[in-house]
mmCIF file of C-alpha atoms in Angstrom:
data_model
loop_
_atom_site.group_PDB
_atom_site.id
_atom_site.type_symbol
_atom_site.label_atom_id
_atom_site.label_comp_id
_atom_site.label_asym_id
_atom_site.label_seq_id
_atom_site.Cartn_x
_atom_site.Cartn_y
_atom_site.Cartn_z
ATOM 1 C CA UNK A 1 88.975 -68.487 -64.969
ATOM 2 C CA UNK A 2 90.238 -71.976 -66.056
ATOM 3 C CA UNK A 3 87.997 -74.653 -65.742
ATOM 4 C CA UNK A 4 90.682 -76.802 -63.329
ATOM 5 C CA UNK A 5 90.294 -73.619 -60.579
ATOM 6 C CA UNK A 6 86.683 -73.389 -60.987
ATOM 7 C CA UNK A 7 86.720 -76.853 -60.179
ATOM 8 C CA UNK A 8 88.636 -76.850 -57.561
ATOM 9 C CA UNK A 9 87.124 -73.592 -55.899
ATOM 10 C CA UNK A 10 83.649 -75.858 -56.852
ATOM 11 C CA UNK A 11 85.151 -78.741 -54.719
ATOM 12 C CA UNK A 12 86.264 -76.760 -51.741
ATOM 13 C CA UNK A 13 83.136 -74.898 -51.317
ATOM 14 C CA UNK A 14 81.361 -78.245 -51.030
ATOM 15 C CA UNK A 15 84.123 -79.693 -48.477
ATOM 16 C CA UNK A 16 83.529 -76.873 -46.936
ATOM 17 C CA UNK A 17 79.759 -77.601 -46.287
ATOM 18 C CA UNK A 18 79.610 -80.876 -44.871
ATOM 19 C CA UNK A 19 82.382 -79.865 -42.777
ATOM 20 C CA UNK A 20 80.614 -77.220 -41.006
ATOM 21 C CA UNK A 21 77.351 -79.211 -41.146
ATOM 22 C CA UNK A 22 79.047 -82.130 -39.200
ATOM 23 C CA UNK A 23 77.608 -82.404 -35.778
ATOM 24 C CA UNK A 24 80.048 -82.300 -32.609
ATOM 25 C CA UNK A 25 81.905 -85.386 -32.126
ATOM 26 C CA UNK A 26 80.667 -87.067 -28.488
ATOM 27 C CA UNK A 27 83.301 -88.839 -26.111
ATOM 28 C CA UNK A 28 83.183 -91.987 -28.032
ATOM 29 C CA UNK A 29 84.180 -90.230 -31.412
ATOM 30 C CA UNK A 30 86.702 -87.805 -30.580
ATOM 31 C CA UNK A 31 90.899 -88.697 -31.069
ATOM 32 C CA UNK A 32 92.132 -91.482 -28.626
ATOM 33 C CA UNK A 33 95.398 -89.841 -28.603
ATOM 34 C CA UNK A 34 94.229 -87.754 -25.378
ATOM 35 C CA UNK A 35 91.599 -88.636 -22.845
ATOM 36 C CA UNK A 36 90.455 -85.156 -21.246
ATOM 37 C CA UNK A 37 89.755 -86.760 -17.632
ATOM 38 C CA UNK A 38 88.235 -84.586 -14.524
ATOM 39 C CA UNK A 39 88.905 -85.387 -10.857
ATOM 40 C CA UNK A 40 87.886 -84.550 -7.682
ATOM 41 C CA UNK A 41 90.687 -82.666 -5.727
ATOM 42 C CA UNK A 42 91.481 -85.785 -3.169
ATOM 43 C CA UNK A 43 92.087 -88.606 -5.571
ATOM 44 C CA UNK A 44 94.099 -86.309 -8.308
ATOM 45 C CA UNK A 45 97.754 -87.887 -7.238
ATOM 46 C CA UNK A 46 96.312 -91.581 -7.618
ATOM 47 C CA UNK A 47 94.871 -90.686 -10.767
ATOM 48 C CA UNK A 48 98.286 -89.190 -12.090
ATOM 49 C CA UNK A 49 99.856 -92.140 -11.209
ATOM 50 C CA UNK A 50 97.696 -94.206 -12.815
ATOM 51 C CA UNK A 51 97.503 -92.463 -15.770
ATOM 52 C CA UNK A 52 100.523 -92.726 -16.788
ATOM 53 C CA UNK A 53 100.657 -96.090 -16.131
ATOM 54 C CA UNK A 54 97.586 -96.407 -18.462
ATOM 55 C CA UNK A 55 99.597 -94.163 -21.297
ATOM 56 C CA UNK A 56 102.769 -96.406 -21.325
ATOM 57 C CA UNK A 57 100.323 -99.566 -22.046
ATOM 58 C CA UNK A 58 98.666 -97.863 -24.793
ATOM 59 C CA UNK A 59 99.862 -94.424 -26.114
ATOM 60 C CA UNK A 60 96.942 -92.803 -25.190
ATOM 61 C CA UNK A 61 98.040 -89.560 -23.005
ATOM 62 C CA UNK A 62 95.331 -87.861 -20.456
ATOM 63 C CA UNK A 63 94.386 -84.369 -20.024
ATOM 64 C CA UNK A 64 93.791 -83.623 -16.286
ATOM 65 C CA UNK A 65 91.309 -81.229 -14.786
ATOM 66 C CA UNK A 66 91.393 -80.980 -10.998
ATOM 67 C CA UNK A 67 88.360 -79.432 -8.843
ATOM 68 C CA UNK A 68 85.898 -80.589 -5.468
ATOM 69 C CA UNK A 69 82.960 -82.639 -7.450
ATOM 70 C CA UNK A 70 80.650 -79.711 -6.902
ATOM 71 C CA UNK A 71 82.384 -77.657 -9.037
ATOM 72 C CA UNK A 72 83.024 -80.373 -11.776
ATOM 73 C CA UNK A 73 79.051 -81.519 -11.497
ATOM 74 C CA UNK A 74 78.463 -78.029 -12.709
ATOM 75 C CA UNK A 75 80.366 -77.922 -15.622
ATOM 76 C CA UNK A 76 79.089 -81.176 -16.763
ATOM 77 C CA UNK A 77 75.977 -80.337 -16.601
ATOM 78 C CA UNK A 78 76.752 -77.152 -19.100
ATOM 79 C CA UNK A 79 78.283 -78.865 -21.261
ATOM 80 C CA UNK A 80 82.063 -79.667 -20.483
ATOM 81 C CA UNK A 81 83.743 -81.607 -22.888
ATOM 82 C CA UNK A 82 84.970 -84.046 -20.382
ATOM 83 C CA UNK A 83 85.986 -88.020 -21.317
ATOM 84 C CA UNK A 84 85.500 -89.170 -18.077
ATOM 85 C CA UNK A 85 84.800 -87.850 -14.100
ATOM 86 C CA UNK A 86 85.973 -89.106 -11.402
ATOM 87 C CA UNK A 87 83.812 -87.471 -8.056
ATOM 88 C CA UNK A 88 84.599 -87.938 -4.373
ATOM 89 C CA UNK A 89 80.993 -89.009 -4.174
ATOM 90 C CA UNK A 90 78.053 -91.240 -5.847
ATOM 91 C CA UNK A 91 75.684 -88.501 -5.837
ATOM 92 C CA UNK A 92 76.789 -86.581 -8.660
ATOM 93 C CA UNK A 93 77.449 -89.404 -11.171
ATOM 94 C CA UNK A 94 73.958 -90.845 -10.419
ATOM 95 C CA UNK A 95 72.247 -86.935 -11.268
ATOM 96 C CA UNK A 96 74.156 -86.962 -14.512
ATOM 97 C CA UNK A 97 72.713 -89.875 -15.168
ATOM 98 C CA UNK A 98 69.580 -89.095 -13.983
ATOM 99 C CA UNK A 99 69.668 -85.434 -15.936
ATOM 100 C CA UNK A 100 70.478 -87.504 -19.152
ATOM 101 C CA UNK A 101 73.704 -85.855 -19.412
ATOM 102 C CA UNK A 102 75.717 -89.412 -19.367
ATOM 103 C CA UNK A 103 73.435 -93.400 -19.562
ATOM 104 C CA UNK A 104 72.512 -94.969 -16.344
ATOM 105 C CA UNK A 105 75.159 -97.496 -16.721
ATOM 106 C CA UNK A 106 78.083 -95.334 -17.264
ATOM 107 C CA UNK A 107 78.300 -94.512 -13.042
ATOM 108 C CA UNK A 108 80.171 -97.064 -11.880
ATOM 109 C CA UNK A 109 82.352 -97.101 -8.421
ATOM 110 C CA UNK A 110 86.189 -97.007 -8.375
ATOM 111 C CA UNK A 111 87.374 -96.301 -5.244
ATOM 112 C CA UNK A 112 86.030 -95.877 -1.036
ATOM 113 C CA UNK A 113 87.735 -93.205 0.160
ATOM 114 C CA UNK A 114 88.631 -92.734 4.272
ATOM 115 C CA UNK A 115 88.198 -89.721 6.604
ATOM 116 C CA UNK A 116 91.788 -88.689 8.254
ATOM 117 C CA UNK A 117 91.969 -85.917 11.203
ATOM 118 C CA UNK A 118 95.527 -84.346 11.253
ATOM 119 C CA UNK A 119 96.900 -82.580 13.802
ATOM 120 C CA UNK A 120 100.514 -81.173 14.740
ATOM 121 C CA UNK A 121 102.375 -83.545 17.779
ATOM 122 C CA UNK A 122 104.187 -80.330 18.590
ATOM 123 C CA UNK A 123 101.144 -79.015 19.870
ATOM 124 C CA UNK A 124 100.636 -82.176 22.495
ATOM 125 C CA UNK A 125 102.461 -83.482 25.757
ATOM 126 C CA UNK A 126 100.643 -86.106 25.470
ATOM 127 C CA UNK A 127 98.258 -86.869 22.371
ATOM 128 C CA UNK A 128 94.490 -87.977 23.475
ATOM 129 C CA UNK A 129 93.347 -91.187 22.417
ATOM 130 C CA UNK A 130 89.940 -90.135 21.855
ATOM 131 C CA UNK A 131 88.544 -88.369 18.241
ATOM 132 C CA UNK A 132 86.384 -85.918 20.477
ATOM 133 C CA UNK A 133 89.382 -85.007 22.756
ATOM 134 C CA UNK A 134 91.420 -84.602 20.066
ATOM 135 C CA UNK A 135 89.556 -82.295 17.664
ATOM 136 C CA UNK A 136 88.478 -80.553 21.164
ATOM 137 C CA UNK A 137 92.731 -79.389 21.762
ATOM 138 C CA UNK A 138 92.932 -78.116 18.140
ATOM 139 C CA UNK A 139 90.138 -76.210 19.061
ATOM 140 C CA UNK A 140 91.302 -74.469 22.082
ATOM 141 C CA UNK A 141 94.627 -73.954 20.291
ATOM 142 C CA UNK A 142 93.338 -72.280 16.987
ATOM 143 C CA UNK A 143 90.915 -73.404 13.975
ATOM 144 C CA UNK A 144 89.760 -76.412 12.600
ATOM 145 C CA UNK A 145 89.566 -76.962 8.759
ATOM 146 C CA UNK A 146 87.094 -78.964 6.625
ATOM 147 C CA UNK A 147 86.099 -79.209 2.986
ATOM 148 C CA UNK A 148 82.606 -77.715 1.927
ATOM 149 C CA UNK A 149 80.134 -80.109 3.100
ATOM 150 C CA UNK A 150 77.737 -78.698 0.126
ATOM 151 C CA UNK A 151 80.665 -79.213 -2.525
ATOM 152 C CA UNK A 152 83.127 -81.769 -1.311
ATOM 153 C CA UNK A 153 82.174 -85.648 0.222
ATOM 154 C CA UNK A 154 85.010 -85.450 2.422
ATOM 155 C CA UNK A 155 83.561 -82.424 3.734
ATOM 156 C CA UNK A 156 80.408 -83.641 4.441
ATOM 157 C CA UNK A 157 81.537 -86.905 6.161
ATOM 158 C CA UNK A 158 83.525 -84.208 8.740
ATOM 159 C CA UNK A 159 79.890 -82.698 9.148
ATOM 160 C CA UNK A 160 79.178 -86.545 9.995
ATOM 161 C CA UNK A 161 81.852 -86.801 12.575
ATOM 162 C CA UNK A 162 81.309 -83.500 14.530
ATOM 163 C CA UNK A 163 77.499 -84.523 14.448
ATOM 164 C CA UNK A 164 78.011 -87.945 15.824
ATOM 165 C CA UNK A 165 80.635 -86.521 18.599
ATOM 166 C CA UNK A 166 78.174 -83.449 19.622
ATOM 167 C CA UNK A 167 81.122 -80.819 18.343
ATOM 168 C CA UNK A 168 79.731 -79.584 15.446
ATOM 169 C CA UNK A 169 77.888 -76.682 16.858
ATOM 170 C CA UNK A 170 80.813 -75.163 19.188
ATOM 171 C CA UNK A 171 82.825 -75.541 16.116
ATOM 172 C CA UNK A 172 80.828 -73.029 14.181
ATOM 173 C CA UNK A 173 83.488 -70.473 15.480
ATOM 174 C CA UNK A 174 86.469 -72.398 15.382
ATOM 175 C CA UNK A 175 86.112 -73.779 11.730
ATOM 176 C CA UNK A 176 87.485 -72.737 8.302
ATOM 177 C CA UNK A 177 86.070 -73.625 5.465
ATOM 178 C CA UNK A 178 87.630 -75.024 2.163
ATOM 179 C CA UNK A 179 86.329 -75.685 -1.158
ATOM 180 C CA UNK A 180 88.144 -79.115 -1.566
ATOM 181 C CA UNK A 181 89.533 -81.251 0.408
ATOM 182 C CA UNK A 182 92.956 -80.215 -0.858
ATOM 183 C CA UNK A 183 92.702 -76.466 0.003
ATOM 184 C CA UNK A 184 91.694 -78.033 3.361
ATOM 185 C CA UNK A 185 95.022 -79.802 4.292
ATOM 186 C CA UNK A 186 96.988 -76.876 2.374
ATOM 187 C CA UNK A 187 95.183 -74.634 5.124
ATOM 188 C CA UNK A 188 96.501 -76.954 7.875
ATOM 189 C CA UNK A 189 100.351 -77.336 6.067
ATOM 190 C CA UNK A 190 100.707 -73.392 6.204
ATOM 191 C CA UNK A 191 100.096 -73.185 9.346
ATOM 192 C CA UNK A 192 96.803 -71.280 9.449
ATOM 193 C CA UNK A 193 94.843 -74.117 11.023
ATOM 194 C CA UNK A 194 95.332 -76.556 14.088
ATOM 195 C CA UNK A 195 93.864 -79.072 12.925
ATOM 196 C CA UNK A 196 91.599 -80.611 9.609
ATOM 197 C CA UNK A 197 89.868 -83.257 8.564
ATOM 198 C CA UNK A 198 90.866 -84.408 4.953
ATOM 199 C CA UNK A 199 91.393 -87.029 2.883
ATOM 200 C CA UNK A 200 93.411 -90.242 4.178
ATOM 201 C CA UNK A 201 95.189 -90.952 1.204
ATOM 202 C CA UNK A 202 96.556 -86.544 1.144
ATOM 203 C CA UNK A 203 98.293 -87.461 4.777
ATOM 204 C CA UNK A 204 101.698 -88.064 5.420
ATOM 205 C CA UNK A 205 101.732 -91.482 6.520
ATOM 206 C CA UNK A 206 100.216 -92.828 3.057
ATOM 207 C CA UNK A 207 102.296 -90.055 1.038
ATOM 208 C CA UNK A 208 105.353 -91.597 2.910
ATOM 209 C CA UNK A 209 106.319 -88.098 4.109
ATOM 210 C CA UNK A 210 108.347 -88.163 6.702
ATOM 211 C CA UNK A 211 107.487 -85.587 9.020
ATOM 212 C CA UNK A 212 107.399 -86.207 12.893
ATOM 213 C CA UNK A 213 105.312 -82.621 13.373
ATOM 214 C CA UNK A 214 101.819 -83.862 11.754
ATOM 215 C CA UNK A 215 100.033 -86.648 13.324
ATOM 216 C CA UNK A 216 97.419 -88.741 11.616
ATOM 217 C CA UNK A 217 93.781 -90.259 13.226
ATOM 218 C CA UNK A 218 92.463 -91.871 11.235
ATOM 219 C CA UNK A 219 88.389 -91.501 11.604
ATOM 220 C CA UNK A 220 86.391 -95.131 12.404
ATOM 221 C CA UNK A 221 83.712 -95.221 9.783
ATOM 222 C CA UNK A 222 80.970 -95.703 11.574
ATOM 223 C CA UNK A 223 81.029 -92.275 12.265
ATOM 224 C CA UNK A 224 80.194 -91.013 8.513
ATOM 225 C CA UNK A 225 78.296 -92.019 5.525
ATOM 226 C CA UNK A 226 80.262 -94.553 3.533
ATOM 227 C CA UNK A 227 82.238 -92.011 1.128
ATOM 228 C CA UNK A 228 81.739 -94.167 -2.385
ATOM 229 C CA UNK A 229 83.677 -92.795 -4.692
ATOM 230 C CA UNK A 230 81.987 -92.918 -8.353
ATOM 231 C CA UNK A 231 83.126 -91.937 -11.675
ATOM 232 C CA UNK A 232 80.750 -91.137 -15.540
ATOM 233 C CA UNK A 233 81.968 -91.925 -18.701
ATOM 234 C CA UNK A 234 80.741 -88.854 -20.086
ATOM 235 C CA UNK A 235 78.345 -90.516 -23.071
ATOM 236 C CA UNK A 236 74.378 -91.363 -23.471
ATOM 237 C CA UNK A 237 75.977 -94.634 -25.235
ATOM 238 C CA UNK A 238 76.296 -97.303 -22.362
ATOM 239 C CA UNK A 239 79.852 -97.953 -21.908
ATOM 240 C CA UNK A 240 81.702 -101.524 -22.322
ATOM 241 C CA UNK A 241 83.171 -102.414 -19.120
ATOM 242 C CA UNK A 242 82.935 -106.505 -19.344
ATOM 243 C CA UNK A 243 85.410 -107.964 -20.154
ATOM 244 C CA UNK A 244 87.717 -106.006 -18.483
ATOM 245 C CA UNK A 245 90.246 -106.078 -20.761
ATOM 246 C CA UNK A 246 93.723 -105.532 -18.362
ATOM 247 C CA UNK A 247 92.593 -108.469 -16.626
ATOM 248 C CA UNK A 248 93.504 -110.636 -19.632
ATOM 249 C CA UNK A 249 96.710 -112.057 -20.090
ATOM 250 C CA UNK A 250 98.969 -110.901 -21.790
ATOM 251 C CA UNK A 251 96.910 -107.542 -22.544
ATOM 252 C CA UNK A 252 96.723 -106.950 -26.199
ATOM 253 C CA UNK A 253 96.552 -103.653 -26.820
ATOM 254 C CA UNK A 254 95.552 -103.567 -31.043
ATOM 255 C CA UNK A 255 92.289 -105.420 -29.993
ATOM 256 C CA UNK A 256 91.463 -103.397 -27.572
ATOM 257 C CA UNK A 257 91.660 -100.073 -28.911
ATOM 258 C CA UNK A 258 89.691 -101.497 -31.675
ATOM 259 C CA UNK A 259 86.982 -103.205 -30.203
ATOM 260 C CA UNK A 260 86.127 -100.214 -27.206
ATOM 261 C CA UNK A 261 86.810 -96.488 -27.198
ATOM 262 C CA UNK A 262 89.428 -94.958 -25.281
ATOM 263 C CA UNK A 263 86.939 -93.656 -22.169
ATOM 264 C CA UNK A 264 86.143 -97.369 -22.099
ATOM 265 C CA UNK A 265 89.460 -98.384 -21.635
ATOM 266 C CA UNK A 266 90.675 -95.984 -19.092
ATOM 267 C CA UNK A 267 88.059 -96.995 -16.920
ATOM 268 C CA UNK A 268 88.360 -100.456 -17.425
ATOM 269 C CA UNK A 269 91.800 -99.783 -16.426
ATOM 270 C CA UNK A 270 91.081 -97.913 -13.280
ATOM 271 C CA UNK A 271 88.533 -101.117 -12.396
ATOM 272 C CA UNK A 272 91.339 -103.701 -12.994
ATOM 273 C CA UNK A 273 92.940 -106.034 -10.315
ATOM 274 C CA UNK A 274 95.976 -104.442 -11.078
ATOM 275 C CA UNK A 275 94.713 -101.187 -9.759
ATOM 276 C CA UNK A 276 92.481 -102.139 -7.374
ATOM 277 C CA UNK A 277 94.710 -103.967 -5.743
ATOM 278 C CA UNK A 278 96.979 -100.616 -5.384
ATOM 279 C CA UNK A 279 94.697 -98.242 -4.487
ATOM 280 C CA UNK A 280 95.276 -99.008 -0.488
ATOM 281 C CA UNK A 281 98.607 -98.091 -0.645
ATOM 282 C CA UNK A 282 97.418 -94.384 -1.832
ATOM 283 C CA UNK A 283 94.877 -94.321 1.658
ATOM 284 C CA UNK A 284 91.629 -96.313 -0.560
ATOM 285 C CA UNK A 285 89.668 -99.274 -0.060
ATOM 286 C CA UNK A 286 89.281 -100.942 -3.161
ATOM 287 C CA UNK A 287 85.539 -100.724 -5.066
ATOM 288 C CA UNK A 288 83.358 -104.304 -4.829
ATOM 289 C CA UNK A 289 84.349 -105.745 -8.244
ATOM 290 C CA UNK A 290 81.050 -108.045 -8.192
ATOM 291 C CA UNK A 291 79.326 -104.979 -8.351
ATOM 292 C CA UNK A 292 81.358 -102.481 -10.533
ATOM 293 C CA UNK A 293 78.174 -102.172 -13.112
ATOM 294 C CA UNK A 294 74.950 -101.789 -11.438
ATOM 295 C CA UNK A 295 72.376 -99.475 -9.706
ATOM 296 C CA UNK A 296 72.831 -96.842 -7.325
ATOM 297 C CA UNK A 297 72.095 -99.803 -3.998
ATOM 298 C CA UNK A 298 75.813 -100.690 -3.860
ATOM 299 C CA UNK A 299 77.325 -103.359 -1.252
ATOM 300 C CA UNK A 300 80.689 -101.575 -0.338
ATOM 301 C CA UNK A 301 83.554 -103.037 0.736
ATOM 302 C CA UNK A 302 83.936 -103.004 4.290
ATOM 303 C CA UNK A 303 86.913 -101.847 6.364
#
């Protein structure tokens, strides 16, 4: 054998080594090229739109994942290799954080979502003006669907509402169950419901569907727990969130990608006026900016 193969072979087998001795590579190592992002079911349209917003400012493409925050939580917690997740909820971020599995300053709110009960107009001479009335005639006339209250937020602010009205035990036979709050309204679009309580911003009147057959209500919030909507860069290294970057004009994109990681960005993106500012017109109140970084006692925004 020459002494240029045994070389090389020599060379190789070394490469070979310290390539299988290198550790994983965490969220703030791996390729910025794609961001592998999970969402809750309710907020994955937003998100879609806004990531690919976020891509044409700076190349950097998103992988999406779409589940109810239960489900996601889980598979955190064993090890999915997500960038970033956004839940319907606060609770979820705040026990990865509290597990270890991402820092304590990583769980920062993006969004308040809102409680919507839909119902179909054909089904009404005359629609009640009342909540209790309302969910009462959907009732009578067939099921009502909610989201898991153990797994999804949205479904556990319905839980709230049929509490505070005194419905939620004579709707123990009249209810259907979903595991998200999308699988909720997609029970009540084909036809196998009378009536659900989902997200706002999945209703017709925000998705600017026209369709005279589905009436909206949507659901005062004193009636439910605030539903704070929280997201966790998935990293025990504490993210950099201030300065927000978008928020400077004109955005330069080479010194940002250099000086934070890509799960950085993203979420400084989705914490930006810009998008702030347009997450009412997808059926969101807009997160408290003076308290985007902080502990789990938020202020929210109020209606």
């Amino acid at each position: 054998m020459s002494r240029f193969l045994t070389a090389v072979i020599f060379l190789t087998t070394i490469l070979a080594v310290l390539l299988l001795g290198k550790p994983a590579l965490s969220a703030e190592e791996r390729s910025v090229d794609t961001l592998n992002v999970a969402v809750a079911a309710n907020f994955a349209k937003p998100l879609q739109f806004f990531a690919n917003q976020f891509s044409q400012i700076t190349g950097i493409e998103t992988r999406i994942t779409v589940s109810s925050s239960g489900t996601l939580y889980a598979q955190l917690q064993h090890g999915a290799q997500f960038d970033v997740f956004l839940s319907a909820d606060r609770q979820r971020p705040i026990a990865l954080a509290e597990s270890g599995v991402v820092h304590t300053e990583n769980v920062v709110n993006y969004a308040q979502g809102q409680l919507a009960f839909v119902y179909r107009t054909s089904d009404f001479t005359q629609v009640p003006d009342a909540l209790s009335e309302l969910v009462l005639s959907a009732m009578s006339m067939g099921k009502v669907a909610m989201a898991n209250p153990k797994l999804a937020p949205y479904g556990d602010a319905a839980k709230d509402v049929l509490n505070a009205l005194n419905l939620y035990n004579d709707m123990q036979t009249h209810r259907v169950i979903g595991k998200n709050v999308l699988q909720t309204y997609q029970f009540f679009t084909t036809n196998n419901v009378s009536g659900a309580f989902v997200a706002y911003s999945l209703t017709p009147v925000v998705m600017q569907e026209q369709d005279e057959n589905i009436g909206t209500f949507l659901v005062p919030s004193s009636l439910h727990k605030p539903i704070v909507q929280s997201l966790a860069i998935n990293s025990r290294v504490k993210a950099q969130l201030v300065p927000n970057r978008f928020n400077e004009q004109p955005f330069n994109k080479i010194d940002a990608l250099m000086s934070v990681s890509a799960s950085n960005l993203f979420v400084q993106y989705l914490l930006s006026d810009k998008v702030q500012a347009q997450l009412n017109e997808w059926g969101y109140l807009p997160a408290k900016k003076t308290d985007i970084v902080g502990p789990p006692e938020v202020e929210l925004v109020q209606k």
